[in-house]
Every structure is written in C-alpha cells, then in structure tokens.
C-alpha cells in the first residue's frame, strides 16, 4: 500500500505484556480511526501491535500512553527496550528531515574573489 505522505510514516512493532482479546479490541476501537494512524494491526495471540503512523501528527509517546490507558504494558526485555529507543530515534529523524531547510540550492560554488 502506498501512502500519500510516505516520508512522514513511521512503522513500529510493539511487544506487549498482558494483552487479552478484550483489551486488544478496546485499544483497536479507540485508535483505528485516530488522525495520523495509517495502519493498525493487533495480534493478541502473539502479544504484538503493528502501527504505521504519521510522525508529524502523532508521536510514539502518545501511542504508548494509549497502551497504558488500556491496561497493557510493553515487554521490558533489553532487546525490546533497544528497539523502542531505535523507533524513537527514527521518529525524531523523520521530524528533523521534514523540517530541515537546505543551505544550498545545488549550484556550483562561486570562485573566491581575487583568485583565478
């Protein structure tokens, strides 16, 4: 599936502890039509949530707070903490790249005055 604003889309897979079918359904109902969510898939048997979201409209911190409100928590293993940290860095890079103003328009540099 192609997104209209694919440069803004961040994709993350979250491993969750304590997800039941009812909590997964509640979370899905609250977040599936939220502005900025491009794709949401919940696999409650695997305790996994896949989210593609627009990093300019919503942040990973918002999604994590939504998990806490739904009485779910993230897997706190070292590998999953590292992946969460990496996902936050990717989100920040997306925001920084979209807000970056280039310092040059691609022209060749001008020669220095006095030298030939």
PDB file of C-alpha atoms in Angstrom, residues 33-85:
ATOM      1  CA  UNK A  33      -9.676   5.954  13.194  1.00  0.00           C
ATOM      2  CA  UNK A  34      -7.396   8.360  15.027  1.00  0.00           C
ATOM      3  CA  UNK A  35      -5.829  11.073  12.903  1.00  0.00           C
ATOM      4  CA  UNK A  36      -2.289  10.104  11.969  1.00  0.00           C
ATOM      5  CA  UNK A  37      -2.723   6.327  12.183  1.00  0.00           C
ATOM      6  CA  UNK A  38      -2.165   4.871   8.706  1.00  0.00           C
ATOM      7  CA  UNK A  39      -2.225   1.168   9.641  1.00  0.00           C
ATOM      8  CA  UNK A  40      -3.006  -0.668  12.871  1.00  0.00           C
ATOM      9  CA  UNK A  41      -2.851  -4.420  13.351  1.00  0.00           C
ATOM     10  CA  UNK A  42      -3.171  -6.187  16.688  1.00  0.00           C
ATOM     11  CA  UNK A  43      -2.108  -9.797  17.088  1.00  0.00           C
ATOM     12  CA  UNK A  44      -3.273 -10.635  20.590  1.00  0.00           C
ATOM     13  CA  UNK A  45      -2.122 -14.256  20.492  1.00  0.00           C
ATOM     14  CA  UNK A  46       1.420 -13.136  19.657  1.00  0.00           C
ATOM     15  CA  UNK A  47       1.163 -10.141  22.033  1.00  0.00           C
ATOM     16  CA  UNK A  48       2.182  -7.809  19.220  1.00  0.00           C
ATOM     17  CA  UNK A  49       0.920  -4.484  17.845  1.00  0.00           C
ATOM     18  CA  UNK A  50       1.975  -3.187  14.425  1.00  0.00           C
ATOM     19  CA  UNK A  51       1.468   0.540  13.855  1.00  0.00           C
ATOM     20  CA  UNK A  52       2.222   2.759  10.866  1.00  0.00           C
ATOM     21  CA  UNK A  53       1.672   6.373  11.818  1.00  0.00           C
ATOM     22  CA  UNK A  54       2.321   9.880  10.553  1.00  0.00           C
ATOM     23  CA  UNK A  55       5.177  11.177  12.708  1.00  0.00           C
ATOM     24  CA  UNK A  56       4.092  14.788  12.214  1.00  0.00           C
ATOM     25  CA  UNK A  57       0.563  14.231  13.532  1.00  0.00           C
ATOM     26  CA  UNK A  58       1.082  11.702  16.324  1.00  0.00           C
ATOM     27  CA  UNK A  59       4.045  10.536  18.367  1.00  0.00           C
ATOM     28  CA  UNK A  60       5.143   7.192  19.706  1.00  0.00           C
ATOM     29  CA  UNK A  61       4.753   8.579  23.217  1.00  0.00           C
ATOM     30  CA  UNK A  62       1.038   9.142  22.534  1.00  0.00           C
ATOM     31  CA  UNK A  63       0.652   5.541  21.393  1.00  0.00           C
ATOM     32  CA  UNK A  64       2.482   4.243  24.471  1.00  0.00           C
ATOM     33  CA  UNK A  65       0.268   6.289  26.789  1.00  0.00           C
ATOM     34  CA  UNK A  66      -2.751   4.805  24.987  1.00  0.00           C
ATOM     35  CA  UNK A  67      -1.386   1.343  25.764  1.00  0.00           C
ATOM     36  CA  UNK A  68      -1.097   2.212  29.448  1.00  0.00           C
ATOM     37  CA  UNK A  69      -4.678   3.511  29.491  1.00  0.00           C
ATOM     38  CA  UNK A  70      -5.780   0.171  28.012  1.00  0.00           C
ATOM     39  CA  UNK A  71      -4.008  -1.662  30.896  1.00  0.00           C
ATOM     40  CA  UNK A  72      -1.253  -3.072  28.697  1.00  0.00           C
ATOM     41  CA  UNK A  73       2.473  -2.657  29.156  1.00  0.00           C
ATOM     42  CA  UNK A  74       5.476  -3.124  26.924  1.00  0.00           C
ATOM     43  CA  UNK A  75       7.829  -6.044  27.147  1.00  0.00           C
ATOM     44  CA  UNK A  76      10.736  -4.695  29.245  1.00  0.00           C
ATOM     45  CA  UNK A  77      13.457  -7.000  27.931  1.00  0.00           C
ATOM     46  CA  UNK A  78      16.733  -5.394  26.867  1.00  0.00           C
ATOM     47  CA  UNK A  79      16.180  -6.170  23.181  1.00  0.00           C
ATOM     48  CA  UNK A  80      12.707  -4.604  23.200  1.00  0.00           C
ATOM     49  CA  UNK A  81      13.928  -1.529  25.086  1.00  0.00           C
ATOM     50  CA  UNK A  82      16.651  -1.125  22.466  1.00  0.00           C
ATOM     51  CA  UNK A  83      14.075  -1.417  19.650  1.00  0.00           C
ATOM     52  CA  UNK A  84      11.832   1.148  21.340  1.00  0.00           C
ATOM     53  CA  UNK A  85      14.761   3.545  21.663  1.00  0.00           C
TER      54      UNK A  85
END
